[in-house]
Amino acid sequence: EGLVCGRSDRSLDRALGFGNDITEREILQQYANSHLNVTHEKALRVVLVLKLAVTLLEYGQNTVDAELMLGKVSRSLGLDSLALNLGARTVHVSFGSGPAHMLNCSTDIVVDKLLDVAALCKHIAHNRDVDVGQALCVLDNIIDRPLPYGWLLQLINLECVCSWAALAAFMGSWPDMAAAAILAPFALITREFCMRKGLRSLELVLCSLVVGFVAPLVQKHVVQVPLCHVTVWWGCALLLYLPGCELIYGAYEIQFGSTFNGAAQLMAALVRCMLLGLGLTIGWQAFGQDAAAEIIGRGGVAASLVPAQACETTGPLYPSWQVVFGVLNFPMLFHCFVSLNMRVRDVVGAFCVAYPSLFAFMALIQADTLPALVVDAAGIFIATNLASALERWNDTPVCVSIVPMVIILAPGWPSVQSVLLSMQKTHHVAVNPASFWTNLALQGAAYAVGLSLALGLWRAWNHRRPREWVAQAPKESSVNDADSIASSTASDSP
């Protein structure tokens, strides 16, 4: 095969991936008459930056930090005139007077690959003379390699996360955990079916509909407890779909000037809450007719709505908060980490961030000396400081340590409750729902304040080192083969 700067014909004709059919060769041809085409190697740097931009978002980096990271990479590669706009579904990139690129992307989180892509970005930022062709080979290897855990182990871990959430996230009872363990597989199997059959756009509605369909059967025939327990059950089964990161990153991006991206994420969280509530209600009608007739004193539509108010968390079947956040968070966090495709060797650092942060958060709630939104901000502030210290130590991206904590806090749960309560109020049930948009936005803003305050304190320090090292890097310290870059990437990753 012919070689262009270390890239074979097969590599050059390979699609960029992640929903983008354009190939590396086609991107290079766009720069045939550009100032960047002094050498093929210089134009190939554009391909590397484009591929890194899409990959970072696909594997879980937020857009604000991804833009900072890509800016450092571009400067190190000599692409100083970078114009970059990252969104939840599209990436816009241009270099000076060259062509503008609009690429497709989606946001997920795959910690295993995110850590290595971030380490590769760090390596490129620290070395001005990186062999771009070999860096692309390393990136291709990261993209192509299988995930650390098979689909069955992943499914078992998600089942464990949803089951433990009854205690660790929603402060429910032991019977609630048993019911969640029964109910969660129906949502997970539906999720797997949608992923395999190309029905991702219907996944949210179908999963919530199935949970609403099965939940009254579990309550009537398996775990026979008061109806208010069902509120915890559907929260556990749909834990993966409750808005979390969208709330934090939405307000966070608005604060840092990315108004369109931030507003889009907040609106996505709002619509997700409504879809969850509607799906649950539709499914509930199959076997939940008149389920609340004895509670409200009449039958009909008002007695056939999804329970939205949780029981009082007192009694011998409810473990204390010290037991939950001191002991039960051990298995909960471990399964959270594994479900995010985090390698076992990387778990310790993230655990040292999430575990004490969650305990401190709950201690502040129990102390009852601060408003709830202040506690939300304080909890994320503590976690982000610890995550930033971890980033300073071994370059683990902050989001890797924060996301498991957000899963356990389940900030979208009260908003879905508010949607369901609003439906009940429409049918003259004596409830007083909070404004779910106000609740959603305020909670997201509180988390964003804590996040941005901590990052503001650490960012200048954490991001000063790459600039210093790039300035000091001798030109003769080039990396000329894939093994050198790969070994450096492995040493940079935690």
Short mmCIF file of C-alpha atoms in Angstrom, two decimals:
data_model
loop_
_atom_site.label_atom_id
_atom_site.label_comp_id
_atom_site.label_asym_id
_atom_site.label_seq_id
_atom_site.Cartn_x
_atom_site.Cartn_y
_atom_site.Cartn_z
CA GLU A 1 0.00 0.00 0.00
CA GLY A 2 1.13 3.57 -0.62
CA LEU A 3 1.96 5.65 2.41
CA VAL A 4 1.16 9.30 3.06
CA CYS A 5 2.93 10.49 6.20
CA GLY A 6 2.71 6.99 7.67
CA ARG A 7 -0.96 6.53 6.75
CA SER A 8 -1.74 3.60 4.46
CA ASP A 9 -4.33 3.75 1.69
CA ARG A 10 -6.63 1.66 3.85
CA SER A 11 -6.39 4.19 6.70
CA LEU A 12 -6.84 7.18 4.38
CA ASP A 13 -9.97 5.62 2.85
CA ARG A 14 -11.46 4.81 6.24
CA ALA A 15 -14.49 6.88 7.26
CA LEU A 16 -14.00 9.33 10.10
CA GLY A 17 -16.62 7.36 12.02
CA PHE A 18 -19.28 8.17 14.63
CA GLY A 19 -21.87 8.88 11.96
CA ASN A 20 -19.45 10.72 9.62
CA ASP A 21 -18.87 9.04 6.24
CA ILE A 22 -16.19 11.47 5.07
CA THR A 23 -12.73 9.87 4.79
CA GLU A 24 -9.31 11.18 5.71
CA ARG A 25 -8.37 11.33 2.02
CA GLU A 26 -11.41 13.48 1.24
CA ILE A 27 -10.50 15.87 4.05
CA LEU A 28 -6.94 16.14 2.73
CA GLN A 29 -8.28 16.88 -0.77
CA GLN A 30 -10.25 19.82 0.64
CA TYR A 31 -6.91 21.38 1.56
CA ALA A 32 -5.31 20.90 -1.87
CA ASN A 33 -5.11 24.67 -2.44
CA SER A 34 -4.85 25.70 1.20
CA HIS A 35 -1.92 27.23 3.08
CA LEU A 36 -2.03 24.11 5.25
CA ASN A 37 -1.06 21.92 2.31
CA VAL A 38 2.60 22.92 2.33
CA THR A 39 3.14 19.27 3.21
CA HIS A 40 0.72 16.37 3.48
CA GLU A 41 1.80 16.02 7.10
CA LYS A 42 0.56 19.48 7.98
CA ALA A 43 -2.85 18.87 6.41
CA LEU A 44 -2.99 15.56 8.25
CA ARG A 45 -2.89 17.53 11.52
CA VAL A 46 -6.34 18.84 10.64
CA VAL A 47 -7.62 15.26 10.38
CA LEU A 48 -6.17 14.48 13.81
CA VAL A 49 -7.87 17.48 15.45
CA LEU A 50 -11.21 16.69 13.78
CA LYS A 51 -11.05 13.08 14.88
CA LEU A 52 -10.08 14.02 18.44
CA ALA A 53 -12.97 16.52 18.64
CA VAL A 54 -15.60 13.92 17.72
CA THR A 55 -14.00 11.21 19.85
CA LEU A 56 -13.79 13.30 23.02
CA LEU A 57 -17.51 14.10 22.89
CA GLU A 58 -18.48 10.52 22.02
CA TYR A 59 -16.62 9.19 25.05
CA GLY A 60 -18.00 11.66 27.60
CA GLN A 61 -15.99 14.88 27.78
CA ASN A 62 -18.11 18.01 28.21
CA THR A 63 -17.89 20.63 25.46
CA VAL A 64 -16.26 23.37 27.56
CA ASP A 65 -13.34 21.20 28.66
CA ALA A 66 -13.09 19.54 25.24
CA GLU A 67 -12.66 22.96 23.61
CA LEU A 68 -9.88 23.82 26.07
CA MET A 69 -8.15 20.50 25.40
CA LEU A 70 -8.42 20.79 21.62
CA GLY A 71 -7.13 24.36 21.74
CA LYS A 72 -3.93 23.16 23.42
CA VAL A 73 -3.55 20.31 20.93
CA SER A 74 -4.01 22.67 17.96
CA ARG A 75 -1.44 25.15 19.24
CA SER A 76 1.06 22.35 19.79
CA LEU A 77 0.46 21.14 16.21
CA GLY A 78 0.97 24.62 14.79
CA LEU A 79 -2.71 25.16 13.93
CA ASP A 80 -3.03 28.50 15.69
CA SER A 81 -6.07 29.85 13.77
CA LEU A 82 -8.54 27.29 15.12
CA ALA A 83 -12.24 28.21 15.21
CA LEU A 84 -14.17 25.64 17.20
CA ASN A 85 -17.78 25.21 18.25
CA LEU A 86 -18.76 21.94 19.91
CA GLY A 87 -22.38 20.97 20.45
CA ALA A 88 -24.35 17.98 21.66
CA ARG A 89 -24.95 16.71 18.11
CA THR A 90 -22.63 18.66 15.79
CA VAL A 91 -19.03 19.86 15.72
CA HIS A 92 -18.03 22.96 13.72
CA VAL A 93 -14.30 23.38 13.05
CA SER A 94 -12.28 25.60 10.74
CA PHE A 95 -8.62 26.54 10.44
CA GLY A 96 -7.95 30.06 9.20
CA SER A 97 -9.05 30.51 5.61
CA GLY A 98 -9.46 26.76 5.11
CA PRO A 99 -12.80 25.00 4.62
CA ALA A 100 -15.30 24.79 7.45
CA HIS A 101 -16.10 21.30 8.74
CA MET A 102 -19.44 20.29 10.24
CA LEU A 103 -19.34 16.79 11.75
CA ASN A 104 -21.95 14.63 13.45
CA CYS A 105 -21.45 13.49 17.02
CA SER A 106 -23.38 12.18 19.99
CA THR A 107 -22.68 12.25 23.69
CA ASP A 108 -22.14 9.12 25.73
CA ILE A 109 -19.63 8.14 28.40
CA VAL A 110 -17.07 5.38 27.96
CA VAL A 111 -14.51 6.00 30.68
CA ASP A 112 -12.03 3.37 29.49
CA LYS A 113 -11.56 5.09 26.13
CA LEU A 114 -12.02 8.65 27.39
CA LEU A 115 -9.04 8.27 29.72
CA ASP A 116 -6.79 7.12 26.89
CA VAL A 117 -7.98 9.75 24.40
CA ALA A 118 -7.43 12.44 27.04
CA ALA A 119 -3.94 11.03 27.70
CA LEU A 120 -3.20 11.12 23.96
CA CYS A 121 -4.32 14.77 23.83
CA LYS A 122 -2.03 15.54 26.75
CA HIS A 123 0.89 13.83 25.02
CA ILE A 124 0.34 15.82 21.82
CA ALA A 125 -0.01 19.07 23.76
CA HIS A 126 3.33 18.42 25.49
CA ASN A 127 5.29 17.50 22.35
CA ARG A 128 5.40 19.85 19.37
CA ASP A 129 7.04 17.32 17.07
CA VAL A 130 4.65 14.38 17.44
CA ASP A 131 4.41 12.15 14.38
CA VAL A 132 0.82 12.89 13.35
CA GLY A 133 0.42 9.71 11.30
CA GLN A 134 1.40 7.56 14.24
CA ALA A 135 -0.81 9.56 16.60
CA LEU A 136 -3.74 8.81 14.30
CA CYS A 137 -2.81 5.11 14.39
CA VAL A 138 -2.93 5.18 18.20
CA LEU A 139 -6.31 6.95 18.11
CA ASP A 140 -7.64 4.34 15.66
CA ASN A 141 -6.49 1.56 17.99
CA ILE A 142 -8.32 3.19 20.93
CA ILE A 143 -11.51 3.50 18.87
CA ASP A 144 -11.37 -0.03 17.48
CA ARG A 145 -10.53 -1.97 20.60
CA PRO A 146 -13.39 -3.73 22.40
CA LEU A 147 -14.82 -2.44 25.65
CA PRO A 148 -13.26 -3.84 28.84
CA TYR A 149 -16.40 -5.77 29.82
CA GLY A 150 -18.70 -7.92 27.70
CA TRP A 151 -22.35 -7.10 27.16
CA LEU A 152 -23.55 -9.67 29.71
CA LEU A 153 -21.30 -8.39 32.50
CA GLN A 154 -22.36 -4.86 31.59
CA LEU A 155 -26.01 -5.86 31.87
CA ILE A 156 -25.45 -7.49 35.27
CA ASN A 157 -23.69 -4.36 36.53
CA LEU A 158 -26.52 -2.13 35.39
CA GLU A 159 -28.97 -4.43 37.19
CA CYS A 160 -26.90 -4.08 40.37
CA VAL A 161 -26.75 -0.28 39.99
CA CYS A 162 -30.53 -0.01 39.60
CA SER A 163 -31.13 -2.37 42.55
CA TRP A 164 -28.73 -0.67 44.97
CA ALA A 165 -30.16 2.70 43.96
CA ALA A 166 -33.29 1.93 46.01
CA LEU A 167 -31.16 2.38 49.13
CA ALA A 168 -28.17 4.47 48.01
CA ALA A 169 -29.92 6.98 45.74
CA PHE A 170 -33.55 7.12 46.93
CA MET A 171 -33.18 6.18 50.62
CA GLY A 172 -35.81 3.45 50.28
CA SER A 173 -36.32 0.24 52.22
CA TRP A 174 -35.04 -3.30 51.76
CA PRO A 175 -38.36 -4.39 50.14
CA ASP A 176 -37.90 -1.48 47.72
CA MET A 177 -34.52 -2.91 46.74
CA ALA A 178 -36.10 -6.32 46.12
CA ALA A 179 -38.82 -4.79 43.96
CA ALA A 180 -36.27 -2.73 42.04
CA ALA A 181 -34.25 -5.89 41.38
CA ILE A 182 -37.39 -7.45 39.86
CA LEU A 183 -38.43 -4.39 37.86
CA ALA A 184 -35.04 -3.22 36.51
CA PRO A 185 -34.43 -6.21 34.16
CA PHE A 186 -37.55 -5.30 32.17
CA ALA A 187 -36.16 -1.82 31.50
CA LEU A 188 -32.68 -3.16 30.74
CA ILE A 189 -33.95 -5.83 28.33
CA THR A 190 -36.05 -3.20 26.55
CA ARG A 191 -32.96 -0.98 26.35
CA GLU A 192 -30.90 -3.82 24.88
CA PHE A 193 -33.64 -4.59 22.36
CA CYS A 194 -33.79 -0.96 21.21
CA MET A 195 -30.01 -0.78 20.85
CA ARG A 196 -29.83 -3.99 18.79
CA LYS A 197 -32.82 -3.18 16.56
CA GLY A 198 -31.90 0.43 15.80
CA LEU A 199 -34.71 1.91 17.89
CA ARG A 200 -32.61 4.28 19.97
CA SER A 201 -35.00 7.16 19.31
CA LEU A 202 -37.81 5.19 20.98
CA GLU A 203 -35.73 3.79 23.85
CA LEU A 204 -36.74 6.36 26.47
CA VAL A 205 -40.47 6.07 25.84
CA LEU A 206 -40.48 2.28 25.49
CA CYS A 207 -38.49 1.72 28.69
CA SER A 208 -40.70 4.01 30.74
CA LEU A 209 -43.81 2.41 29.22
CA VAL A 210 -42.60 -1.10 30.10
CA VAL A 211 -41.77 -0.04 33.67
CA GLY A 212 -45.24 1.49 34.05
CA PHE A 213 -46.74 -1.71 32.64
CA VAL A 214 -44.92 -4.09 35.04
CA ALA A 215 -44.77 -2.00 38.25
CA PRO A 216 -48.43 -2.47 39.34
CA LEU A 217 -48.11 -6.24 38.83
CA VAL A 218 -45.06 -6.34 41.11
CA GLN A 219 -46.89 -4.26 43.71
CA LYS A 220 -50.03 -6.42 43.64
CA HIS A 221 -48.54 -9.89 43.44
CA VAL A 222 -44.86 -9.92 44.47
CA VAL A 223 -43.84 -7.12 46.87
CA GLN A 224 -47.10 -6.18 48.52
CA VAL A 225 -46.39 -2.85 50.17
CA PRO A 226 -48.22 0.51 50.21
CA LEU A 227 -48.51 2.22 46.84
CA CYS A 228 -46.16 5.06 47.80
CA HIS A 229 -43.22 2.62 47.54
CA VAL A 230 -43.74 2.43 43.78
CA THR A 231 -42.29 5.94 43.43
CA VAL A 232 -38.88 4.57 44.42
CA TRP A 233 -39.31 1.53 42.18
CA TRP A 234 -39.81 3.39 38.92
CA GLY A 235 -37.02 5.79 39.91
CA CYS A 236 -34.62 2.83 40.24
CA ALA A 237 -35.72 1.10 37.04
CA LEU A 238 -35.34 4.34 35.05
CA LEU A 239 -32.23 5.58 36.85
CA LEU A 240 -30.20 5.55 33.61
CA TYR A 241 -32.66 7.95 31.98
CA LEU A 242 -33.13 10.50 34.75
CA PRO A 243 -31.59 13.85 33.75
CA GLY A 244 -28.30 14.41 35.54
CA CYS A 245 -25.30 15.57 33.56
CA GLU A 246 -27.57 17.59 31.25
CA LEU A 247 -28.61 19.73 34.23
CA ILE A 248 -25.07 20.38 35.43
CA TYR A 249 -23.41 20.89 32.06
CA GLY A 250 -26.35 22.90 30.72
CA ALA A 251 -26.10 25.60 33.36
CA TYR A 252 -22.29 25.28 33.39
CA GLU A 253 -22.01 25.96 29.65
CA ILE A 254 -24.38 28.92 29.82
CA GLN A 255 -22.22 30.37 32.59
CA PHE A 256 -19.11 30.03 30.41
CA GLY A 257 -20.70 31.68 27.37
CA SER A 258 -22.02 28.68 25.42
CA THR A 259 -25.62 29.81 25.69
CA PHE A 260 -27.03 27.76 22.81
CA ASN A 261 -25.46 24.47 23.91
CA GLY A 262 -26.38 25.04 27.55
CA ALA A 263 -29.99 25.95 26.80
CA ALA A 264 -30.29 22.93 24.49
CA GLN A 265 -29.15 20.59 27.28
CA LEU A 266 -31.55 22.11 29.80
CA MET A 267 -34.43 21.82 27.33
CA ALA A 268 -33.42 18.22 26.62
CA ALA A 269 -33.63 17.50 30.36
CA LEU A 270 -37.06 19.14 30.51
CA VAL A 271 -38.44 17.10 27.60
CA ARG A 272 -36.90 13.91 28.99
CA CYS A 273 -38.76 14.38 32.29
CA MET A 274 -42.05 14.87 30.44
CA LEU A 275 -41.49 11.80 28.24
CA LEU A 276 -40.66 9.67 31.27
CA GLY A 277 -43.83 10.81 33.02
CA LEU A 278 -46.01 10.18 29.97
CA GLY A 279 -44.48 6.76 29.28
CA LEU A 280 -45.00 5.66 32.87
CA THR A 281 -48.60 6.84 32.83
CA ILE A 282 -49.44 5.07 29.56
CA GLY A 283 -47.96 1.79 30.76
CA TRP A 284 -49.64 2.06 34.17
CA GLN A 285 -53.10 2.03 32.59
CA ALA A 286 -52.81 -1.68 31.70
CA PHE A 287 -52.75 -3.06 35.26
CA GLY A 288 -52.86 0.02 37.50
CA GLN A 289 -56.52 0.94 37.02
CA ASP A 290 -58.05 2.12 40.33
CA ALA A 291 -54.84 1.22 42.19
CA ALA A 292 -55.20 4.30 44.42
CA ALA A 293 -58.98 4.05 44.92
CA GLU A 294 -58.70 3.23 48.61
CA ILE A 295 -56.24 6.07 49.21
CA ILE A 296 -58.15 8.91 47.54
CA GLY A 297 -61.63 7.52 48.25
CA ARG A 298 -62.85 7.19 44.67
CA GLY A 299 -62.12 5.28 41.49
CA GLY A 300 -61.77 6.35 37.89
CA VAL A 301 -58.97 8.27 36.23
CA ALA A 302 -57.79 9.99 39.42
CA ALA A 303 -57.15 6.60 41.05
CA SER A 304 -55.35 5.26 37.96
CA LEU A 305 -52.34 7.56 37.89
CA VAL A 306 -48.73 6.66 38.67
CA PRO A 307 -47.74 7.18 42.34
CA ALA A 308 -45.49 10.22 42.61
CA GLN A 309 -44.99 10.76 46.34
CA ALA A 310 -42.53 8.53 48.18
CA CYS A 311 -43.21 7.07 51.62
CA GLU A 312 -41.68 8.43 54.80
CA THR A 313 -38.20 6.95 55.14
CA THR A 314 -38.54 5.77 58.72
CA GLY A 315 -38.92 2.34 60.25
CA PRO A 316 -36.88 -0.83 60.82
CA LEU A 317 -36.81 -1.66 57.12
CA TYR A 318 -35.07 1.60 56.27
CA PRO A 319 -31.30 1.62 56.94
CA SER A 320 -29.94 4.82 58.48
CA TRP A 321 -28.19 7.36 56.29
CA GLN A 322 -24.89 6.51 58.01
CA VAL A 323 -25.24 2.88 56.91
CA VAL A 324 -26.30 3.86 53.40
CA PHE A 325 -23.57 6.42 52.74
CA GLY A 326 -20.95 4.82 54.93
CA VAL A 327 -21.34 1.16 53.91
CA LEU A 328 -23.82 0.58 51.09
CA ASN A 329 -22.19 3.14 48.81
CA PHE A 330 -19.22 0.78 48.46
CA PRO A 331 -21.06 -1.71 46.21
CA MET A 332 -23.16 1.03 44.63
CA LEU A 333 -20.15 3.06 43.52
CA PHE A 334 -18.22 0.02 42.35
CA HIS A 335 -21.07 -1.07 40.08
CA CYS A 336 -21.48 2.53 38.88
CA PHE A 337 -17.82 2.65 37.86
CA VAL A 338 -17.93 -0.68 36.06
CA SER A 339 -21.19 0.21 34.28
CA LEU A 340 -19.39 3.28 32.88
CA ASN A 341 -16.71 0.95 31.43
CA MET A 342 -14.08 2.08 33.90
CA ARG A 343 -11.13 -0.29 34.24
CA VAL A 344 -10.70 -1.75 37.70
CA ARG A 345 -7.27 -0.14 38.10
CA ASP A 346 -8.86 3.30 37.58
CA VAL A 347 -11.60 2.82 40.18
CA VAL A 348 -9.59 3.79 43.26
CA GLY A 349 -9.02 7.42 42.30
CA ALA A 350 -12.63 8.02 41.30
CA PHE A 351 -13.85 6.28 44.47
CA CYS A 352 -11.71 8.62 46.61
CA VAL A 353 -13.59 11.51 45.01
CA ALA A 354 -17.18 10.21 45.02
CA TYR A 355 -17.35 8.41 48.37
CA PRO A 356 -16.31 11.25 50.75
CA SER A 357 -18.24 13.79 48.65
CA LEU A 358 -21.48 11.84 48.92
CA PHE A 359 -21.01 11.31 52.66
CA ALA A 360 -20.35 15.03 53.19
CA PHE A 361 -23.37 15.92 51.05
CA MET A 362 -25.68 13.71 53.09
CA ALA A 363 -24.21 14.95 56.37
CA LEU A 364 -25.05 18.52 55.32
CA ILE A 365 -28.62 17.47 54.49
CA GLN A 366 -29.06 15.76 57.85
CA ALA A 367 -27.61 18.75 59.71
CA ASP A 368 -30.49 20.82 58.24
CA THR A 369 -28.67 24.11 58.69
CA LEU A 370 -28.45 25.18 55.02
CA PRO A 371 -31.05 25.57 52.25
CA ALA A 372 -31.33 22.56 49.94
CA LEU A 373 -29.91 24.38 46.90
CA VAL A 374 -26.90 25.55 48.92
CA VAL A 375 -26.29 21.94 49.96
CA ASP A 376 -26.49 20.89 46.30
CA ALA A 377 -23.88 23.48 45.38
CA ALA A 378 -21.68 22.55 48.36
CA GLY A 379 -21.79 18.83 47.54
CA ILE A 380 -20.67 19.34 43.94
CA PHE A 381 -18.10 21.92 45.09
CA ILE A 382 -16.48 19.35 47.40
CA ALA A 383 -16.56 16.65 44.71
CA THR A 384 -15.12 18.94 42.03
CA ASN A 385 -12.26 20.05 44.28
CA LEU A 386 -11.34 16.43 44.94
CA ALA A 387 -11.74 15.57 41.24
CA SER A 388 -9.55 18.51 40.25
CA ALA A 389 -6.89 17.36 42.71
CA LEU A 390 -7.07 13.91 41.08
CA GLU A 391 -6.73 15.54 37.66
CA ARG A 392 -3.70 17.42 38.90
CA TRP A 393 -2.17 14.18 40.16
CA ASN A 394 -2.83 11.77 37.28
CA ASP A 395 -4.76 13.75 34.60
CA THR A 396 -8.06 11.93 35.07
CA PRO A 397 -10.74 14.22 33.54
CA VAL A 398 -12.96 15.78 36.18
CA CYS A 399 -16.14 14.40 34.59
CA VAL A 400 -14.96 10.82 35.14
CA SER A 401 -15.14 11.30 38.92
CA ILE A 402 -18.23 13.53 38.96
CA VAL A 403 -20.62 11.44 36.83
CA PRO A 404 -20.96 8.50 39.30
CA MET A 405 -21.87 10.98 42.02
CA VAL A 406 -24.50 12.57 39.78
CA ILE A 407 -26.00 9.12 39.09
CA ILE A 408 -26.47 8.54 42.82
CA LEU A 409 -27.85 12.03 43.48
CA ALA A 410 -30.44 11.42 40.70
CA PRO A 411 -31.31 15.12 40.35
CA GLY A 412 -33.99 14.45 37.72
CA TRP A 413 -36.14 12.27 39.97
CA PRO A 414 -38.00 15.14 41.74
CA SER A 415 -38.73 16.71 38.35
CA VAL A 416 -40.37 13.53 37.03
CA GLN A 417 -42.33 13.35 40.29
CA SER A 418 -43.46 16.91 39.64
CA VAL A 419 -44.68 15.95 36.15
CA LEU A 420 -46.71 13.06 37.59
CA LEU A 421 -48.10 15.23 40.39
CA SER A 422 -49.18 17.81 37.81
CA MET A 423 -51.17 15.10 36.04
CA GLN A 424 -52.80 14.16 39.34
CA LYS A 425 -53.71 17.77 40.09
CA THR A 426 -55.36 18.03 36.65
CA HIS A 427 -57.76 15.30 37.80
CA HIS A 428 -58.50 17.04 41.11
CA VAL A 429 -56.27 14.96 43.34
CA ALA A 430 -55.26 16.87 46.47
CA VAL A 431 -51.55 17.36 45.70
CA ASN A 432 -49.32 20.41 45.49
CA PRO A 433 -46.74 19.87 42.73
CA ALA A 434 -43.71 22.10 42.48
CA SER A 435 -43.01 23.84 39.19
CA PHE A 436 -40.90 21.15 37.58
CA TRP A 437 -39.16 23.60 35.19
CA THR A 438 -38.22 25.92 38.05
CA ASN A 439 -37.10 22.97 40.17
CA LEU A 440 -35.09 21.50 37.29
CA ALA A 441 -33.38 24.76 36.33
CA LEU A 442 -32.61 25.80 39.91
CA GLN A 443 -31.10 22.44 40.75
CA GLY A 444 -28.97 22.51 37.61
CA ALA A 445 -27.85 26.06 38.40
CA ALA A 446 -26.93 25.08 41.97
CA TYR A 447 -24.79 22.19 40.73
CA ALA A 448 -23.21 24.43 38.09
CA VAL A 449 -22.29 27.06 40.68
CA GLY A 450 -20.48 24.50 42.82
CA LEU A 451 -18.79 23.01 39.76
CA SER A 452 -17.63 26.30 38.26
CA LEU A 453 -16.39 27.72 41.58
CA ALA A 454 -14.16 24.70 42.16
CA LEU A 455 -12.97 24.53 38.55
CA GLY A 456 -12.21 28.25 38.59
CA LEU A 457 -9.89 27.73 41.54
CA TRP A 458 -8.09 24.78 39.94
CA ARG A 459 -8.22 25.41 36.20
CA ALA A 460 -5.44 27.97 36.00
CA TRP A 461 -3.15 25.62 37.92
CA ASN A 462 -4.11 22.42 36.12
CA HIS A 463 -3.96 23.95 32.64
CA ARG A 464 -0.79 25.96 33.21
CA ARG A 465 1.47 22.90 33.03
CA PRO A 466 0.83 22.02 29.37
CA ARG A 467 1.69 25.58 28.26
CA GLU A 468 4.86 25.53 30.29
CA TRP A 469 5.93 22.11 29.00
CA VAL A 470 5.16 22.99 25.38
CA ALA A 471 7.26 26.14 25.68
CA GLN A 472 10.12 24.18 27.22
CA ALA A 473 9.91 21.11 24.95
CA PRO A 474 13.10 20.77 22.87
CA LYS A 475 12.55 20.26 19.16
CA GLU A 476 14.71 17.16 19.12
CA SER A 477 12.29 15.35 21.46
CA SER A 478 10.06 14.23 18.59
CA VAL A 479 8.08 11.01 18.70
CA ASN A 480 8.53 9.07 15.50
CA ASP A 481 6.84 5.74 15.98
CA ALA A 482 3.55 4.34 17.19
CA ASP A 483 5.11 2.41 20.05
CA SER A 484 6.52 5.61 21.58
CA ILE A 485 3.18 7.38 21.47
CA ALA A 486 1.31 4.35 22.73
CA SER A 487 3.67 3.87 25.66
CA SER A 488 3.47 7.56 26.50
CA THR A 489 -0.32 7.44 26.33
CA ALA A 490 -0.37 4.45 28.66
CA SER A 491 1.90 6.19 31.15
CA ASP A 492 -0.12 9.40 31.02
CA SER A 493 -3.39 7.58 31.68
CA PRO A 494 -4.13 6.76 35.32
#
